[in-house]
Amino acid sequence: MMSAEPTTASSGAKTSNANVPPRFAAENVVPLRTRLGLWPARLLGEELIRRAQSALPTHLFGVDVRPGPKPIVSRELPPLNFEGEAMRWGLVTNKTGNAHLEVELCREPCNEIGTTALSELELLATLIRRGAGGARAMIFYSSVERGFCAGADLRELHAGLVEKATETGGLRGKVETAVEVRGFIDRIHAVFDTFDTAPITTISAVHGFVFGGGFELALTSDVIIADKSARFAFPELRLGIVPGFGGIPRLKRDLGNALVRDLLLTGRSMRASRAHEVGLVSQLVARGRALDAARSVAEQASRFDPETTARAKAFTKPLPVEELAREKDLFVSMLGSPTVQRALEKFVNDESVRPYLP
Amino acid sequence: MNRQQLISKLIELATKRFGEKAQGLESSDDFFDRLGIDSMQAMELMTDLEDELEVEIPDYELQGVTTFDQLAEVIEVRL
């Protein structure tokens, strides 16, 4: 493992702040509250929701998810080597003598993203905002056999929605649920935006299921390397919702809208070789070899001047800020509907052998 | 490739992936029951078929498909 390089880390942090929209920058989380009167209406609305959330007893999916998460406002440098419930990460010194960060998703059955994973991802995002310990690249991969990530934790989501409806009921229950969902979505967008705009080369090494939120996580990376077992899908419409973690704006950034609509509106899955043909996957490798190829990319990226990499990335990969904001609004407006609750109910009670397939 | 050749090819690919479990498969067998496969294995078989036959098989056309006869009918349209 490599120790942090203060100069590089400092430089990385500055570059990160230059690329991240101001509303997501860590240092703005607290000051925003003191400049309420200067805000545009939409941001003011978000701040009011944020304040409302802090006043409510909020338990999304059974866990406190009030925004203003501690990891984001913390001034502590998160650990460079971490072992959590949903993931592990560490700095790896490669042949160039520089380091890259490897993030292993390791939660059975298939790295579903719920509150535990989100909390750990927030810690990782904080590390990245603080310069990633001098790492010049980052790799996401999964050690779970089934795949990279099957998406949001729908069982947790279902439990949260049903429990809230039962606990509170009526209009108050609906409002509380909407506020909690909004808080969760704001948090995950902040994290994914950080990964997306990190001033280092980011790589997702994927296999098996790359569905829903897992697909959305992979789409934050600069380079997607897939082994031949990988399949990509947005099955959200079968639940009565749209992808809510920024997937559609990011997919539209990379692919033609015709294919984006096909994947979104049919929920069908696309195999790795096809994803390679259409330009979603940049490198297609043999089964079980995606991480090897990703390490090779990380090593190559580590040879380059970090500032040049950061500027090249910012030039080629702008964050679709407006569309991401609209997607959040759309997702939250859909989630409370009876259609969604019925679809979630069906999913959690589905004992068929193909619960992941749309 | 006619229907019978296609079915033979599908069984051959299933045998290649699932080995002994797939020995003696018939075109009318329910492959979920016979092979005892889970969602991931079903997805892997689907990827094998798409790669080998150079087709795209939309998942939604496989709803309710459980035999090689039915599978061949879906794939035939896209060959």
PDB file of N, CA and C in Angstrom, chain A residues 145-146 208-209 211 228-229 231 266 268-271 273-274 287 353-358, chain B residues 17 32 37-40 43-44 46-48 50-51 55-60 62-63 65:
ATOM      1  N   GLU A 145     -19.975 -13.442  -7.289  1.00  0.00           N
ATOM      2  CA  GLU A 145     -20.035 -14.238  -8.519  1.00  0.00           C
ATOM      3  C   GLU A 145     -21.159 -13.791  -9.465  1.00  0.00           C
ATOM      4  N   ARG A 146     -22.301 -13.433  -8.897  1.00  0.00           N
ATOM      5  CA  ARG A 146     -23.458 -13.125  -9.738  1.00  0.00           C
ATOM      6  C   ARG A 146     -23.237 -11.927 -10.659  1.00  0.00           C
ATOM      7  N   GLY A 208     -21.300 -10.300 -15.252  1.00  0.00           N
ATOM      8  CA  GLY A 208     -22.632 -10.716 -14.814  1.00  0.00           C
ATOM      9  C   GLY A 208     -23.661  -9.601 -14.844  1.00  0.00           C
ATOM     10  N   PHE A 209     -24.465  -9.545 -13.785  1.00  0.00           N
ATOM     11  CA  PHE A 209     -25.516  -8.527 -13.723  1.00  0.00           C
ATOM     12  C   PHE A 209     -24.933  -7.124 -13.569  1.00  0.00           C
ATOM     13  N   PHE A 211     -27.168  -4.202 -13.610  1.00  0.00           N
ATOM     14  CA  PHE A 211     -28.567  -3.820 -13.763  1.00  0.00           C
ATOM     15  C   PHE A 211     -28.897  -2.589 -12.916  1.00  0.00           C
ATOM     16  N   LYS A 228     -17.081 -11.136 -20.843  1.00  0.00           N
ATOM     17  CA  LYS A 228     -18.134 -11.540 -21.776  1.00  0.00           C
ATOM     18  C   LYS A 228     -19.411 -12.032 -21.107  1.00  0.00           C
ATOM     19  N   SER A 229     -19.386 -12.164 -19.780  1.00  0.00           N
ATOM     20  CA  SER A 229     -20.608 -12.593 -19.095  1.00  0.00           C
ATOM     21  C   SER A 229     -21.515 -11.406 -18.738  1.00  0.00           C
ATOM     22  N   ARG A 231     -24.087  -8.362 -18.547  1.00  0.00           N
ATOM     23  CA  ARG A 231     -25.314  -7.916 -19.226  1.00  0.00           C
ATOM     24  C   ARG A 231     -25.778  -6.628 -18.551  1.00  0.00           C
ATOM     25  N   THR A 266     -38.061  -0.838 -22.920  1.00  0.00           N
ATOM     26  CA  THR A 266     -38.337  -2.285 -22.943  1.00  0.00           C
ATOM     27  C   THR A 266     -37.785  -2.975 -21.712  1.00  0.00           C
ATOM     28  N   ARG A 268     -35.072  -4.409 -21.605  1.00  0.00           N
ATOM     29  CA  ARG A 268     -34.323  -5.594 -22.025  1.00  0.00           C
ATOM     30  C   ARG A 268     -32.858  -5.464 -21.624  1.00  0.00           C
ATOM     31  N   SER A 269     -32.194  -6.590 -21.518  1.00  0.00           N
ATOM     32  CA  SER A 269     -30.775  -6.555 -21.182  1.00  0.00           C
ATOM     33  C   SER A 269     -29.936  -6.699 -22.443  1.00  0.00           C
ATOM     34  N   MET A 270     -28.749  -6.153 -22.383  1.00  0.00           N
ATOM     35  CA  MET A 270     -27.848  -6.160 -23.546  1.00  0.00           C
ATOM     36  C   MET A 270     -26.544  -6.829 -23.127  1.00  0.00           C
ATOM     37  N   ARG A 271     -26.101  -7.772 -23.968  1.00  0.00           N
ATOM     38  CA  ARG A 271     -24.882  -8.498 -23.605  1.00  0.00           C
ATOM     39  C   ARG A 271     -23.645  -7.626 -23.823  1.00  0.00           C
ATOM     40  N   SER A 273     -20.841  -8.027 -25.496  1.00  0.00           N
ATOM     41  CA  SER A 273     -20.265  -7.846 -26.835  1.00  0.00           C
ATOM     42  C   SER A 273     -21.066  -6.827 -27.639  1.00  0.00           C
ATOM     43  N   ARG A 274     -22.376  -6.816 -27.444  1.00  0.00           N
ATOM     44  CA  ARG A 274     -23.212  -5.817 -28.111  1.00  0.00           C
ATOM     45  C   ARG A 274     -22.933  -4.425 -27.526  1.00  0.00           C
ATOM     46  N   ARG A 287     -13.964 -13.957 -19.892  1.00  0.00           N
ATOM     47  CA  ARG A 287     -14.632 -14.101 -18.591  1.00  0.00           C
ATOM     48  C   ARG A 287     -13.605 -14.125 -17.460  1.00  0.00           C
ATOM     49  N   VAL A 353     -37.140 -18.494 -10.495  1.00  0.00           N
ATOM     50  CA  VAL A 353     -35.686 -18.580 -10.615  1.00  0.00           C
ATOM     51  C   VAL A 353     -35.118 -17.391 -11.375  1.00  0.00           C
ATOM     52  N   ARG A 354     -35.983 -16.506 -11.865  1.00  0.00           N
ATOM     53  CA  ARG A 354     -35.475 -15.399 -12.675  1.00  0.00           C
ATOM     54  C   ARG A 354     -35.889 -14.026 -12.134  1.00  0.00           C
ATOM     55  N   PRO A 355     -35.706 -13.783 -10.846  1.00  0.00           N
ATOM     56  CA  PRO A 355     -36.186 -12.508 -10.311  1.00  0.00           C
ATOM     57  C   PRO A 355     -35.475 -11.298 -10.881  1.00  0.00           C
ATOM     58  N   TYR A 356     -34.267 -11.462 -11.402  1.00  0.00           N
ATOM     59  CA  TYR A 356     -33.534 -10.301 -11.903  1.00  0.00           C
ATOM     60  C   TYR A 356     -33.908  -9.956 -13.338  1.00  0.00           C
ATOM     61  N   LEU A 357     -34.488 -10.923 -14.049  1.00  0.00           N
ATOM     62  CA  LEU A 357     -34.743 -10.659 -15.458  1.00  0.00           C
ATOM     63  C   LEU A 357     -36.012  -9.846 -15.660  1.00  0.00           C
ATOM     64  N   PRO A 358     -35.945  -8.864 -16.544  1.00  0.00           N
ATOM     65  CA  PRO A 358     -37.130  -8.048 -16.793  1.00  0.00           C
ATOM     66  C   PRO A 358     -38.202  -8.854 -17.528  1.00  0.00           C
TER      67      PRO A 358
ATOM     68  N   ARG B  17     -22.546 -25.736 -21.672  1.00  0.00           N
ATOM     69  CA  ARG B  17     -22.500 -24.916 -20.461  1.00  0.00           C
ATOM     70  C   ARG B  17     -22.787 -25.717 -19.195  1.00  0.00           C
ATOM     71  N   PHE B  32     -35.606 -25.311 -17.087  1.00  0.00           N
ATOM     72  CA  PHE B  32     -35.421 -24.815 -15.714  1.00  0.00           C
ATOM     73  C   PHE B  32     -35.535 -25.970 -14.718  1.00  0.00           C
ATOM     74  N   ILE B  37     -31.494 -24.605 -13.024  1.00  0.00           N
ATOM     75  CA  ILE B  37     -30.655 -23.411 -13.137  1.00  0.00           C
ATOM     76  C   ILE B  37     -31.296 -22.199 -12.460  1.00  0.00           C
ATOM     77  N   ASP B  38     -30.438 -21.285 -12.050  1.00  0.00           N
ATOM     78  CA  ASP B  38     -30.942 -20.068 -11.420  1.00  0.00           C
ATOM     79  C   ASP B  38     -30.889 -18.904 -12.417  1.00  0.00           C
ATOM     80  N   SER B  39     -31.199 -17.719 -11.901  1.00  0.00           N
ATOM     81  CA  SER B  39     -31.290 -16.560 -12.799  1.00  0.00           C
ATOM     82  C   SER B  39     -29.968 -16.246 -13.489  1.00  0.00           C
ATOM     83  N   MET B  40     -28.880 -16.392 -12.754  1.00  0.00           N
ATOM     84  CA  MET B  40     -27.584 -16.075 -13.345  1.00  0.00           C
ATOM     85  C   MET B  40     -27.235 -17.070 -14.447  1.00  0.00           C
ATOM     86  N   MET B  43     -29.174 -16.411 -17.509  1.00  0.00           N
ATOM     87  CA  MET B  43     -28.628 -15.255 -18.216  1.00  0.00           C
ATOM     88  C   MET B  43     -27.363 -15.645 -18.992  1.00  0.00           C
ATOM     89  N   GLU B  44     -26.556 -16.499 -18.396  1.00  0.00           N
ATOM     90  CA  GLU B  44     -25.331 -16.937 -19.075  1.00  0.00           C
ATOM     91  C   GLU B  44     -25.655 -17.759 -20.318  1.00  0.00           C
ATOM     92  N   MET B  46     -28.320 -17.467 -22.076  1.00  0.00           N
ATOM     93  CA  MET B  46     -28.833 -16.502 -23.052  1.00  0.00           C
ATOM     94  C   MET B  46     -27.679 -15.798 -23.772  1.00  0.00           C
ATOM     95  N   THR B  47     -26.656 -15.427 -23.013  1.00  0.00           N
ATOM     96  CA  THR B  47     -25.486 -14.775 -23.616  1.00  0.00           C
ATOM     97  C   THR B  47     -24.775 -15.736 -24.577  1.00  0.00           C
ATOM     98  N   ASP B  48     -24.653 -16.997 -24.175  1.00  0.00           N
ATOM     99  CA  ASP B  48     -24.036 -18.007 -25.062  1.00  0.00           C
ATOM    100  C   ASP B  48     -24.797 -18.088 -26.387  1.00  0.00           C
ATOM    101  N   GLU B  50     -26.798 -15.899 -27.783  1.00  0.00           N
ATOM    102  CA  GLU B  50     -26.668 -14.666 -28.575  1.00  0.00           C
ATOM    103  C   GLU B  50     -25.306 -14.587 -29.256  1.00  0.00           C
ATOM    104  N   ASP B  51     -24.255 -14.937 -28.510  1.00  0.00           N
ATOM    105  CA  ASP B  51     -22.906 -14.878 -29.089  1.00  0.00           C
ATOM    106  C   ASP B  51     -22.751 -15.900 -30.215  1.00  0.00           C
ATOM    107  N   VAL B  55     -27.272 -13.167 -32.642  1.00  0.00           N
ATOM    108  CA  VAL B  55     -28.591 -12.523 -32.602  1.00  0.00           C
ATOM    109  C   VAL B  55     -28.732 -11.798 -31.268  1.00  0.00           C
ATOM    110  N   GLU B  56     -29.708 -10.905 -31.205  1.00  0.00           N
ATOM    111  CA  GLU B  56     -30.099 -10.335 -29.913  1.00  0.00           C
ATOM    112  C   GLU B  56     -31.453 -10.904 -29.539  1.00  0.00           C
ATOM    113  N   ILE B  57     -31.550 -11.432 -28.337  1.00  0.00           N
ATOM    114  CA  ILE B  57     -32.812 -12.019 -27.884  1.00  0.00           C
ATOM    115  C   ILE B  57     -33.347 -11.152 -26.749  1.00  0.00           C
ATOM    116  N   PRO B  58     -34.374 -10.362 -27.018  1.00  0.00           N
ATOM    117  CA  PRO B  58     -34.902  -9.520 -25.933  1.00  0.00           C
ATOM    118  C   PRO B  58     -35.487 -10.369 -24.807  1.00  0.00           C
ATOM    119  N   ASP B  59     -35.163 -10.000 -23.597  1.00  0.00           N
ATOM    120  CA  ASP B  59     -35.632 -10.768 -22.438  1.00  0.00           C
ATOM    121  C   ASP B  59     -37.145 -10.931 -22.431  1.00  0.00           C
ATOM    122  N   TYR B  60     -37.843  -9.859 -22.848  1.00  0.00           N
ATOM    123  CA  TYR B  60     -39.308  -9.903 -22.743  1.00  0.00           C
ATOM    124  C   TYR B  60     -39.929 -10.941 -23.668  1.00  0.00           C
ATOM    125  N   LEU B  62     -38.809 -13.854 -23.858  1.00  0.00           N
ATOM    126  CA  LEU B  62     -38.560 -15.152 -23.215  1.00  0.00           C
ATOM    127  C   LEU B  62     -39.477 -15.402 -22.028  1.00  0.00           C
ATOM    128  N   GLN B  63     -40.388 -14.455 -21.791  1.00  0.00           N
ATOM    129  CA  GLN B  63     -41.359 -14.670 -20.706  1.00  0.00           C
ATOM    130  C   GLN B  63     -42.149 -15.938 -20.995  1.00  0.00           C
ATOM    131  N   VAL B  65     -41.083 -18.848 -21.630  1.00  0.00           N
ATOM    132  CA  VAL B  65     -40.363 -19.851 -22.433  1.00  0.00           C
ATOM    133  C   VAL B  65     -39.616 -20.793 -21.497  1.00  0.00           C
TER     134      VAL B  65
END
